[in-house]
Amino acid sequence: MAQVSPHGLHHVTAIATDPQANVDFYTRALGLRLVKQTVNFDAPETYHLYYGDEQGSPSSLLTFFPWPDVPQGRRGAGMTTATAFSVPGSSLGWWHERFKNLQIDTDAPTTRDQEEVLTFRDPDGLVIDLVASEGDHRSGWDGVADIPAEHAVRGLHTITLSEQQLDPSATMLTDLLGMNLTAEEGSRSRFGMAGGTSGALVDVFAGVRERGWQAGGTVHHVAFRAPDLATQTLWQQELRARGVQVTQIIDRQYFKSIYFREPGGVLFEIATDTPGFAVDEPLLELGRSLKLPPWLEPNRAQIAAALPPLQLEEDIP
Ligand code: ZN
């Protein structure tokens, strides 16, 4: 029987309100690259904004649906309640200073499970952690003038799922998705994929009583990596054979996707590493202009007219 074994986190998708505030925060304050400006393929009157490293590599990606009028959500059980990025081991102090100077809502660095963590919130209240990670050799994006390359965000590190109970969710992670329990501390259990390094970690925080409410400032879904379409197709069959309700394979233009829910209610996606973000614009120009998939291109004028204009850094005189 095939084994479903994602080799890392692919992306995290969250809900924002104002797209301009979202772009400003993630590109200028956090120093990620806007690697794609497109629309929510299921609701094309809404942007879908992708941030990541230079190429938008899988495991570097955080994406947003900005819905300007969405109310504030609430974190709780059945949700992804924190998204962590890794930064070099000695950089947390530098980031703490930067966030204080930029008046970003941040906590003091703490030590959690032998890792140094700096928690902050984006303009919509989405919780992001920076984790000091010595062994992360990814290069990140060094295209932001006031963020030295030595401190740049390297990519995703961990996602944290909050659950009422550990067991049913943990069983799906280990028995179905091939992850290994690598650490336990209090209510937090850590699961690793493919060696369990930075970018391939899932924490489950159990014993959360109140269920969350998905809206502004909360995570919509998390995606894990499949190398290619053939592997994803095998995994889809395997998930179905194991009784999981999984969607058909959906073309997301930059990857192919299947979706299913874990027992605690968090929406999971498995996304292919290919073809990636340079499929419809050159690497140097990623994110500069609105890109649409071929099936929405005939409606470009109407779609573009309904979207609020975005001002990118290079547009500012
Ligand atoms: Zn997704």
mmCIF file of C-alpha atoms in Angstrom, residues 1-4 176 229-249 258 260 270:
data_model
loop_
_atom_site.group_PDB
_atom_site.id
_atom_site.type_symbol
_atom_site.label_atom_id
_atom_site.label_comp_id
_atom_site.label_asym_id
_atom_site.label_seq_id
_atom_site.Cartn_x
_atom_site.Cartn_y
_atom_site.Cartn_z
ATOM 1 C CA MET A 1 0.000 0.000 0.000
ATOM 2 C CA ALA A 2 1.262 3.497 -0.777
ATOM 3 C CA GLN A 3 2.311 5.710 2.099
ATOM 4 C CA VAL A 4 1.285 9.362 2.138
ATOM 5 C CA LEU A 176 -1.899 8.546 7.589
ATOM 6 C CA LEU A 229 1.202 15.175 -9.746
ATOM 7 C CA ALA A 230 1.800 11.425 -10.046
ATOM 8 C CA THR A 231 2.608 11.169 -6.339
ATOM 9 C CA GLN A 232 -0.332 13.376 -5.409
ATOM 10 C CA THR A 233 -2.669 11.159 -7.428
ATOM 11 C CA LEU A 234 -1.409 8.090 -5.553
ATOM 12 C CA TRP A 235 -1.896 9.868 -2.232
ATOM 13 C CA GLN A 236 -5.430 10.913 -3.162
ATOM 14 C CA GLN A 237 -6.269 7.254 -3.841
ATOM 15 C CA GLU A 238 -4.621 6.200 -0.593
ATOM 16 C CA LEU A 239 -6.520 8.798 1.463
ATOM 17 C CA ARG A 240 -9.808 7.671 -0.123
ATOM 18 C CA ALA A 241 -8.951 4.029 0.541
ATOM 19 C CA ARG A 242 -8.449 4.942 4.200
ATOM 20 C CA GLY A 243 -11.898 6.553 4.387
ATOM 21 C CA VAL A 244 -10.852 10.217 4.235
ATOM 22 C CA GLN A 245 -13.160 12.522 2.286
ATOM 23 C CA VAL A 246 -10.767 14.172 -0.119
ATOM 24 C CA THR A 247 -11.511 16.505 -3.022
ATOM 25 C CA GLN A 248 -10.692 16.003 -6.653
ATOM 26 C CA ILE A 249 -7.332 17.342 -7.869
ATOM 27 C CA ILE A 258 -6.285 18.224 -2.958
ATOM 28 C CA PHE A 260 -9.391 17.207 3.289
ATOM 29 C CA ILE A 270 -1.601 18.655 -0.279
#
